[in-house]
Amino acid sequence: FKENRKDDIWLVDFYAPWCGHCKKLEPVWNEVGIEMRNMGSPVKVGKMDATSFSSIASEFGVRGYPTIKLLKGDLAYNYRGPRTKDDIIEFANRVAGPLIRPLPSQHMFEHVQKRHRVLFVYVGGESPLKEKYIEVASELIVYTYFFSASEDVLPEYVTLPELPAVMVFKDGTYFVYDEYEDGDLSSWINRERFQGYLHVDGFTLYELGDTGKLVAIAVIDDKNSSVEHTRLKSIIQEVARDYRDHFHRDFQFGHMDGNDYINSLLMDDVTIPTIVVLNTSNQQYFLPDRHIESTEDMVQFINNILDGTAEAQGGDGLLQRIKRIIYDAKSTIVSVFKSSPLLGCFLFGLPLGVISIMCYGICTADTEGEVFEHEGAKRESGDRELTDEGSEEEQEEEKNGKYTELSDGELKQKDIMEKKKD
């Protein structure tokens, strides 16, 4: 494999036999291999025991299990998406194909636009911007598609101030890259590769951390159709749509179903429905100081965050890290006992029992030592008393002697009194 892998494109699952996540991925991986073969894909699908072939795993930078990589020539692309069959296949087809896909006609453009929610397009001829575009595509092809087209292929509603240009089509409209306002092209594409409003889950939130944006989330229950839940979701959607020009460089908007993931991030029980703004770069978060009743309230809350008047909570300081360790330990113990009480008693009861026995042994040993010292001291004290006052027999004799003397005196006195009486 090591000698011939560059002859083909490989999609490889690096796994460990003991890894639970690897075992969970195995049936999905088998489906990926079957479907890729049936569709005639040039990508070969395989898996490798990274513990048996550690040198190859180390060569490709495998540090955790499972790790999915697409190997294409000298390049190795790391898959970071959801571990589902469709997502893995879509990743393989995207990365295995050309970096820049041409759009030769309006019909093809419309077809591609229907298939992709976010679409990056380069318009123009050869230029330094195109070279930069290709360079960025080689880095970010793991996340999104990159296309090129001529100006006459674009929809009629598109107007470009100048050529060449890089555009992104999403949210029913388009936005043109401006080097002076948007900065580096790679950073701009990384920020714009998400829709303006998302259904956020744990994986998406992790991915949003790379954009450097704050994430404003309506934490709701999707199954709850009450006015309060739907109202907060609508407010976030309206702000994302109507105030995009004001906030899109600094904020990403969306909603999250349920508060379990948010509770773990905030290390607190968040009452839903509510709104939370997360800073994934330093683990800080913002909670509104008053109830969000309208879009204007939400805009004011965001402006307070931007100008620094809103209070930031959490963070990655020392106290927060200690709190995180305690919270994670507590959560782990609770989850183990909830899922399997007997296993929890064994895992935590056995060590506690051993520690208790050790503590008992230490305390018992100290107590016996104190008893021995006390008895020794008592013996020494008794010896000193015997030395100073004599033996107990001697003391008893002296005492009996006194009683004897007193008895003789009393007898003599009695004789004298009897004689006087006579």
Short mmCIF file of C-alpha atoms in Angstrom, two decimals:
data_model
loop_
_atom_site.label_atom_id
_atom_site.label_comp_id
_atom_site.label_asym_id
_atom_site.label_seq_id
_atom_site.Cartn_x
_atom_site.Cartn_y
_atom_site.Cartn_z
CA PHE A 1 0.00 0.00 0.00
CA LYS A 2 2.76 2.42 0.95
CA GLU A 3 4.61 1.93 -2.34
CA ASN A 4 1.60 1.97 -4.67
CA ARG A 5 -0.91 4.27 -2.98
CA LYS A 6 -0.02 7.27 -5.20
CA ASP A 7 -1.24 5.34 -8.23
CA ASP A 8 -4.83 5.59 -6.98
CA ILE A 9 -7.08 7.76 -4.85
CA TRP A 10 -7.70 6.13 -1.47
CA LEU A 11 -10.32 6.73 1.19
CA VAL A 12 -8.90 5.10 4.33
CA ASP A 13 -10.30 4.54 7.80
CA PHE A 14 -7.47 4.35 10.35
CA TYR A 15 -8.90 2.46 13.32
CA ALA A 16 -7.98 0.68 16.54
CA PRO A 17 -9.53 -2.74 17.36
CA TRP A 18 -10.41 -1.66 20.92
CA CYS A 19 -11.99 1.68 19.92
CA GLY A 20 -15.76 1.87 20.51
CA HIS A 21 -16.25 4.68 17.97
CA CYS A 22 -14.41 2.58 15.38
CA LYS A 23 -16.74 -0.36 15.97
CA LYS A 24 -19.72 1.97 15.59
CA LEU A 25 -18.33 3.27 12.27
CA GLU A 26 -17.63 -0.21 10.84
CA PRO A 27 -21.11 -0.97 9.38
CA VAL A 28 -21.31 2.56 7.94
CA TRP A 29 -17.86 2.13 6.42
CA ASN A 30 -18.88 -1.13 4.77
CA GLU A 31 -21.88 0.64 3.19
CA VAL A 32 -19.58 3.42 1.95
CA GLY A 33 -17.32 0.88 0.25
CA ILE A 34 -20.22 -0.96 -1.41
CA GLU A 35 -21.89 2.22 -2.72
CA MET A 36 -18.64 3.77 -3.98
CA ARG A 37 -17.92 0.57 -5.93
CA ASN A 38 -21.46 0.36 -7.33
CA MET A 39 -21.39 3.96 -8.58
CA GLY A 40 -18.10 3.34 -10.37
CA SER A 41 -16.14 5.84 -8.33
CA PRO A 42 -12.37 5.96 -8.93
CA VAL A 43 -11.88 6.20 -5.15
CA LYS A 44 -10.74 2.98 -3.49
CA VAL A 45 -12.07 2.42 0.01
CA GLY A 46 -10.05 0.61 2.67
CA LYS A 47 -9.30 0.47 6.37
CA MET A 48 -6.10 0.00 8.31
CA ASP A 49 -5.36 -1.10 11.87
CA ALA A 50 -3.32 1.89 13.03
CA THR A 51 -2.04 -0.02 16.06
CA SER A 52 -0.49 -2.75 13.89
CA PHE A 53 0.86 -0.33 11.26
CA SER A 54 1.82 2.52 13.56
CA SER A 55 4.60 3.81 11.29
CA ILE A 56 2.19 4.45 8.40
CA ALA A 57 -0.40 5.95 10.76
CA SER A 58 2.27 8.25 12.16
CA GLU A 59 3.35 9.24 8.65
CA PHE A 60 -0.18 10.46 7.91
CA GLY A 61 -0.52 12.25 11.24
CA VAL A 62 -3.10 9.92 12.81
CA ARG A 63 -3.56 10.93 16.45
CA GLY A 64 -7.02 9.62 17.26
CA TYR A 65 -9.41 6.88 16.24
CA PRO A 66 -11.17 6.62 13.95
CA THR A 67 -9.41 8.97 11.51
CA ILE A 68 -10.73 9.17 7.94
CA LYS A 69 -8.37 10.48 5.27
CA LEU A 70 -8.56 10.80 1.51
CA LEU A 71 -5.12 10.24 -0.04
CA LYS A 72 -4.65 11.92 -3.39
CA GLY A 73 -1.12 11.96 -4.75
CA ASP A 74 1.14 13.62 -2.20
CA LEU A 75 -1.82 15.18 -0.38
CA ALA A 76 -3.79 13.74 2.53
CA TYR A 77 -7.16 15.34 3.28
CA ASN A 78 -8.61 14.81 6.75
CA TYR A 79 -12.37 14.25 7.01
CA ARG A 80 -14.00 16.14 9.89
CA GLY A 81 -17.69 15.79 9.07
CA PRO A 82 -20.51 13.66 10.48
CA ARG A 83 -19.83 9.91 10.29
CA THR A 84 -22.75 9.07 8.06
CA LYS A 85 -22.66 7.24 4.73
CA ASP A 86 -23.95 10.14 2.64
CA ASP A 87 -21.65 12.74 4.20
CA ILE A 88 -18.56 10.55 3.80
CA ILE A 89 -19.37 9.73 0.17
CA GLU A 90 -20.05 13.39 -0.62
CA PHE A 91 -16.69 14.32 0.91
CA ALA A 92 -14.87 11.64 -1.11
CA ASN A 93 -16.46 12.67 -4.41
CA ARG A 94 -15.78 16.36 -3.76
CA VAL A 95 -12.12 15.98 -2.82
CA ALA A 96 -11.36 13.31 -5.42
CA GLY A 97 -12.57 15.53 -8.25
CA PRO A 98 -10.93 18.66 -9.67
CA LEU A 99 -10.23 21.57 -7.32
CA ILE A 100 -12.01 24.05 -9.61
CA ARG A 101 -15.04 22.76 -11.51
CA PRO A 102 -15.99 24.75 -14.65
CA LEU A 103 -19.59 25.84 -15.30
CA PRO A 104 -19.88 26.06 -19.09
CA SER A 105 -23.57 27.09 -19.37
CA GLN A 106 -26.42 28.78 -17.54
CA HIS A 107 -28.24 25.47 -17.38
CA MET A 108 -25.30 23.86 -15.61
CA PHE A 109 -25.03 26.85 -13.27
CA GLU A 110 -28.70 26.54 -12.30
CA HIS A 111 -28.34 22.80 -11.77
CA VAL A 112 -25.34 23.21 -9.47
CA GLN A 113 -26.98 26.06 -7.59
CA LYS A 114 -29.96 23.85 -6.76
CA ARG A 115 -27.70 21.12 -5.40
CA HIS A 116 -25.49 23.31 -3.20
CA ARG A 117 -26.64 25.73 -0.53
CA VAL A 118 -23.30 27.56 -0.62
CA LEU A 119 -21.49 28.05 -3.93
CA PHE A 120 -18.13 29.79 -4.55
CA VAL A 121 -17.46 30.96 -8.10
CA TYR A 122 -14.46 32.62 -9.73
CA VAL A 123 -15.31 34.84 -12.70
CA GLY A 124 -12.65 36.07 -15.10
CA GLY A 125 -9.47 35.02 -16.86
CA GLU A 126 -5.95 34.31 -15.65
CA SER A 127 -4.91 36.60 -12.82
CA PRO A 128 -3.15 36.66 -9.43
CA LEU A 129 -6.62 36.43 -7.84
CA LYS A 130 -7.24 33.15 -9.68
CA GLU A 131 -3.92 31.75 -8.47
CA LYS A 132 -4.89 32.67 -4.93
CA TYR A 133 -8.33 31.13 -5.47
CA ILE A 134 -6.78 27.83 -6.56
CA GLU A 135 -4.46 27.88 -3.57
CA VAL A 136 -7.36 28.42 -1.15
CA ALA A 137 -9.41 25.72 -2.91
CA SER A 138 -6.64 23.16 -2.34
CA GLU A 139 -6.87 23.94 1.38
CA LEU A 140 -10.64 24.24 1.86
CA ILE A 141 -11.93 21.66 -0.65
CA VAL A 142 -12.64 19.44 2.40
CA TYR A 143 -15.44 21.86 3.34
CA THR A 144 -17.04 23.18 0.16
CA TYR A 145 -17.07 23.21 -3.65
CA PHE A 146 -15.21 25.68 -5.87
CA PHE A 147 -16.34 26.60 -9.40
CA SER A 148 -15.33 28.91 -12.21
CA ALA A 149 -17.51 30.53 -14.86
CA SER A 150 -17.57 33.27 -17.45
CA GLU A 151 -19.62 36.42 -16.90
CA ASP A 152 -22.30 35.48 -19.46
CA VAL A 153 -23.07 32.25 -17.56
CA LEU A 154 -24.12 34.09 -14.41
CA PRO A 155 -27.79 34.84 -13.67
CA GLU A 156 -29.15 38.11 -15.01
CA TYR A 157 -29.61 39.64 -11.56
CA VAL A 158 -25.85 39.50 -10.90
CA THR A 159 -23.84 42.67 -11.43
CA LEU A 160 -20.09 42.80 -10.91
CA PRO A 161 -18.20 46.04 -10.28
CA GLU A 162 -15.06 44.66 -11.92
CA LEU A 163 -13.35 41.51 -13.18
CA PRO A 164 -11.86 39.19 -12.10
CA ALA A 165 -14.06 38.50 -9.06
CA VAL A 166 -14.81 35.84 -6.48
CA MET A 167 -18.43 35.40 -5.45
CA VAL A 168 -20.45 33.32 -3.04
CA PHE A 169 -24.07 32.38 -3.75
CA LYS A 170 -26.15 31.57 -0.67
CA ASP A 171 -29.29 32.56 1.24
CA GLY A 172 -31.06 33.36 -2.03
CA THR A 173 -28.60 36.07 -3.02
CA TYR A 174 -24.88 36.60 -3.70
CA PHE A 175 -21.93 38.47 -2.20
CA VAL A 176 -18.75 39.63 -3.90
CA TYR A 177 -15.33 39.38 -2.25
CA ASP A 178 -13.70 42.75 -1.58
CA GLU A 179 -10.03 42.52 -0.68
CA TYR A 180 -10.02 45.87 1.14
CA GLU A 181 -13.10 45.21 3.27
CA ASP A 182 -12.94 41.43 3.64
CA GLY A 183 -9.20 40.93 4.08
CA ASP A 184 -7.51 37.66 3.18
CA LEU A 185 -9.36 35.51 0.62
CA SER A 186 -8.88 32.32 2.63
CA SER A 187 -10.34 33.90 5.76
CA TRP A 188 -13.27 35.31 3.82
CA ILE A 189 -14.14 31.95 2.22
CA ASN A 190 -13.79 30.22 5.60
CA ARG A 191 -16.27 32.70 7.11
CA GLU A 192 -18.72 32.57 4.22
CA ARG A 193 -18.85 28.78 3.73
CA PHE A 194 -21.87 28.60 6.06
CA GLN A 195 -25.37 29.84 5.43
CA GLY A 196 -26.44 32.92 7.33
CA TYR A 197 -28.82 30.87 9.50
CA LEU A 198 -28.15 27.27 10.55
CA HIS A 199 -29.60 24.41 12.53
CA VAL A 200 -26.67 24.12 14.93
CA ASP A 201 -25.54 20.86 16.51
CA GLY A 202 -22.37 19.94 18.37
CA PHE A 203 -20.40 19.21 15.20
CA THR A 204 -21.51 22.40 13.44
CA LEU A 205 -20.64 24.46 16.50
CA TYR A 206 -17.16 22.92 16.48
CA GLU A 207 -16.74 23.81 12.80
CA LEU A 208 -17.95 27.37 13.40
CA GLY A 209 -15.05 27.82 15.80
CA ASP A 210 -12.71 28.05 12.77
CA THR A 211 -14.54 31.11 11.43
CA GLY A 212 -13.70 33.32 14.42
CA LYS A 213 -17.32 34.46 14.66
CA LEU A 214 -19.57 34.72 17.68
CA VAL A 215 -22.50 32.31 17.45
CA ALA A 216 -25.96 33.63 18.39
CA ILE A 217 -28.24 30.66 19.09
CA ALA A 218 -31.90 30.33 19.97
CA VAL A 219 -32.00 27.30 22.26
CA ILE A 220 -35.43 25.78 21.75
CA ASP A 221 -37.33 22.51 21.61
CA ASP A 222 -38.12 21.72 17.98
CA LYS A 223 -41.03 19.55 19.05
CA ASN A 224 -42.56 22.38 21.05
CA SER A 225 -44.76 24.54 18.84
CA SER A 226 -45.62 27.09 21.51
CA VAL A 227 -45.49 30.81 20.71
CA GLU A 228 -42.38 31.46 22.80
CA HIS A 229 -40.26 28.80 21.07
CA THR A 230 -41.26 29.82 17.55
CA ARG A 231 -40.94 33.54 18.36
CA LEU A 232 -37.29 33.35 19.48
CA LYS A 233 -36.41 31.28 16.41
CA SER A 234 -38.10 33.85 14.15
CA ILE A 235 -36.26 36.72 15.84
CA ILE A 236 -32.87 35.12 15.17
CA GLN A 237 -33.85 34.42 11.55
CA GLU A 238 -34.96 38.01 11.00
CA VAL A 239 -31.74 39.43 12.43
CA ALA A 240 -29.65 37.07 10.27
CA ARG A 241 -31.57 38.13 7.14
CA ASP A 242 -32.29 41.83 7.67
CA TYR A 243 -29.08 42.85 9.45
CA ARG A 244 -26.59 40.79 7.50
CA ASP A 245 -24.56 43.80 6.34
CA HIS A 246 -24.20 44.93 9.96
CA PHE A 247 -23.33 41.67 11.69
CA HIS A 248 -22.24 38.96 9.22
CA ARG A 249 -18.51 39.61 9.73
CA ASP A 250 -18.78 39.06 13.48
CA PHE A 251 -21.81 36.81 14.02
CA GLN A 252 -23.24 33.50 12.90
CA PHE A 253 -26.92 32.85 13.62
CA GLY A 254 -28.90 29.68 14.17
CA HIS A 255 -30.99 27.59 16.55
CA MET A 256 -30.25 24.45 18.58
CA ASP A 257 -32.70 21.72 19.50
CA GLY A 258 -32.57 21.02 23.24
CA ASN A 259 -30.25 22.33 25.93
CA ASP A 260 -28.10 19.27 26.70
CA TYR A 261 -25.12 20.41 24.64
CA ILE A 262 -25.41 24.01 25.81
CA ASN A 263 -25.58 22.85 29.44
CA SER A 264 -22.29 21.02 29.03
CA LEU A 265 -20.66 24.07 27.47
CA LEU A 266 -21.94 26.53 30.06
CA MET A 267 -21.65 24.02 32.96
CA ASP A 268 -25.11 25.12 34.04
CA ASP A 269 -28.75 24.23 33.47
CA VAL A 270 -30.12 26.60 30.84
CA THR A 271 -33.89 27.04 30.83
CA ILE A 272 -35.36 26.86 27.34
CA PRO A 273 -36.40 28.67 25.29
CA THR A 274 -33.57 31.19 25.59
CA ILE A 275 -30.89 32.95 23.58
CA VAL A 276 -27.16 32.41 24.09
CA VAL A 277 -24.21 34.02 22.31
CA LEU A 278 -21.08 31.83 22.31
CA ASN A 279 -17.46 32.78 21.70
CA THR A 280 -16.00 29.42 20.70
CA SER A 281 -12.43 30.77 20.60
CA ASN A 282 -12.18 31.40 24.37
CA GLN A 283 -15.27 29.58 25.72
CA GLN A 284 -16.95 32.80 26.85
CA TYR A 285 -20.68 33.29 26.53
CA PHE A 286 -23.26 36.05 26.85
CA LEU A 287 -26.79 35.82 28.21
CA PRO A 288 -29.32 38.64 27.72
CA ASP A 289 -29.91 40.67 30.89
CA ARG A 290 -33.59 41.05 29.99
CA HIS A 291 -36.21 39.14 28.07
CA ILE A 292 -35.86 39.30 24.27
CA GLU A 293 -39.28 40.39 23.05
CA SER A 294 -38.52 41.64 19.54
CA THR A 295 -35.93 41.96 16.80
CA GLU A 296 -34.97 45.38 18.18
CA ASP A 297 -34.17 43.81 21.57
CA MET A 298 -31.93 41.25 19.88
CA VAL A 299 -30.15 43.92 17.84
CA GLN A 300 -29.56 45.94 21.01
CA PHE A 301 -28.17 42.86 22.75
CA ILE A 302 -25.75 42.22 19.87
CA ASN A 303 -24.63 45.87 19.84
CA ASN A 304 -23.97 45.67 23.59
CA ILE A 305 -21.71 42.68 22.97
CA LEU A 306 -19.85 44.48 20.20
CA ASP A 307 -19.26 47.66 22.24
CA GLY A 308 -18.24 45.70 25.35
CA THR A 309 -21.09 46.72 27.65
CA ALA A 310 -22.55 43.19 27.84
CA GLU A 311 -21.04 41.06 30.60
CA ALA A 312 -19.05 38.06 29.38
CA GLN A 313 -19.26 34.89 31.42
CA GLY A 314 -17.20 31.70 31.40
CA GLY A 315 -13.84 31.77 29.64
CA ASP A 316 -10.74 29.59 29.67
CA GLY A 317 -9.07 30.92 32.84
CA LEU A 318 -7.63 28.75 35.61
CA LEU A 319 -10.76 28.80 37.76
CA GLN A 320 -12.93 27.88 34.78
CA ARG A 321 -10.59 25.00 33.92
CA ILE A 322 -10.81 23.67 37.46
CA LYS A 323 -14.58 24.05 37.32
CA ARG A 324 -14.60 22.22 33.99
CA ILE A 325 -12.64 19.28 35.44
CA ILE A 326 -15.03 19.00 38.38
CA TYR A 327 -18.09 19.32 36.14
CA ASP A 328 -16.82 16.70 33.67
CA ALA A 329 -16.00 14.29 36.48
CA LYS A 330 -19.43 14.78 38.03
CA SER A 331 -21.16 14.37 34.66
CA THR A 332 -19.22 11.19 33.93
CA ILE A 333 -20.13 9.64 37.28
CA VAL A 334 -23.81 10.56 36.92
CA SER A 335 -24.00 9.24 33.36
CA VAL A 336 -22.37 5.94 34.34
CA PHE A 337 -24.78 5.41 37.23
CA LYS A 338 -27.78 6.32 35.04
CA SER A 339 -26.82 3.98 32.23
CA SER A 340 -25.62 1.07 34.40
CA PRO A 341 -25.99 1.33 38.19
CA LEU A 342 -24.26 -2.01 38.81
CA LEU A 343 -21.28 -1.03 36.68
CA GLY A 344 -21.12 2.33 38.45
CA CYS A 345 -21.11 0.67 41.86
CA PHE A 346 -18.31 -1.62 40.75
CA LEU A 347 -16.18 1.08 39.09
CA PHE A 348 -16.47 3.59 41.92
CA GLY A 349 -17.32 1.34 44.86
CA LEU A 350 -14.27 -0.91 44.51
CA PRO A 351 -11.68 1.89 44.61
CA LEU A 352 -13.53 3.58 47.47
CA GLY A 353 -13.59 0.27 49.36
CA VAL A 354 -9.85 -0.20 48.89
CA ILE A 355 -9.18 3.35 50.03
CA SER A 356 -11.44 2.86 53.06
CA ILE A 357 -9.58 -0.32 54.08
CA MET A 358 -6.24 1.48 53.73
CA CYS A 359 -7.46 4.41 55.82
CA TYR A 360 -8.84 2.01 58.45
CA GLY A 361 -5.53 0.18 58.60
CA ILE A 362 -3.60 3.43 59.01
CA CYS A 363 -5.94 4.72 61.72
CA THR A 364 -5.88 1.37 63.57
CA ALA A 365 -2.11 1.27 63.52
CA ASP A 366 -1.93 4.76 65.02
CA THR A 367 -4.41 3.87 67.77
CA GLU A 368 -2.47 0.74 68.84
CA GLY A 369 0.71 2.77 68.93
CA GLU A 370 -0.94 5.30 71.21
CA VAL A 371 -2.16 2.47 73.52
CA PHE A 372 1.34 1.01 73.76
CA GLU A 373 2.80 4.44 74.54
CA HIS A 374 0.11 5.03 77.18
CA GLU A 375 0.79 1.71 78.88
CA GLY A 376 4.52 2.32 78.80
CA ALA A 377 4.06 5.74 80.38
CA LYS A 378 1.80 4.20 83.02
CA ARG A 379 4.40 1.60 83.88
CA GLU A 380 7.09 4.26 84.20
CA SER A 381 4.81 6.31 86.47
CA GLY A 382 4.11 3.25 88.62
CA ASP A 383 7.80 2.51 88.94
CA ARG A 384 8.49 6.04 90.09
CA GLU A 385 5.73 5.76 92.74
CA LEU A 386 7.14 2.48 94.04
CA THR A 387 10.60 3.93 94.22
CA ASP A 388 9.51 7.00 96.21
CA GLU A 389 7.01 5.45 98.62
CA GLY A 390 8.00 1.79 98.91
CA SER A 391 6.09 -1.33 97.99
CA GLU A 392 2.42 -1.79 98.53
CA GLU A 393 3.09 -4.41 101.24
CA GLU A 394 5.20 -1.94 103.17
CA GLN A 395 2.52 0.70 102.96
CA GLU A 396 -0.08 -1.82 104.15
CA GLU A 397 2.07 -2.84 107.14
CA GLU A 398 2.54 0.78 108.17
CA LYS A 399 -1.18 1.29 107.98
CA ASN A 400 -1.88 -1.84 110.07
CA GLY A 401 0.74 -0.69 112.56
CA LYS A 402 -1.10 2.56 113.11
CA TYR A 403 -4.31 0.71 113.69
CA THR A 404 -2.53 -1.58 116.19
CA GLU A 405 -1.07 1.34 118.16
CA LEU A 406 -4.38 3.02 118.38
CA SER A 407 -6.05 -0.15 119.60
CA ASP A 408 -3.52 -0.64 122.48
CA GLY A 409 -3.95 2.95 123.64
CA GLU A 410 -7.67 2.57 123.75
CA LEU A 411 -7.35 -0.60 125.83
CA LYS A 412 -5.05 1.09 128.40
CA GLN A 413 -7.44 4.04 128.73
CA LYS A 414 -10.31 1.67 129.27
CA ASP A 415 -8.45 -0.15 132.08
CA ILE A 416 -7.67 3.16 133.84
CA MET A 417 -11.32 4.24 133.65
CA GLU A 418 -12.48 0.92 135.05
CA LYS A 419 -10.01 1.14 137.91
CA LYS A 420 -11.20 4.68 138.79
CA LYS A 421 -14.74 3.47 138.74
CA ASP A 422 -13.95 0.63 141.12
#
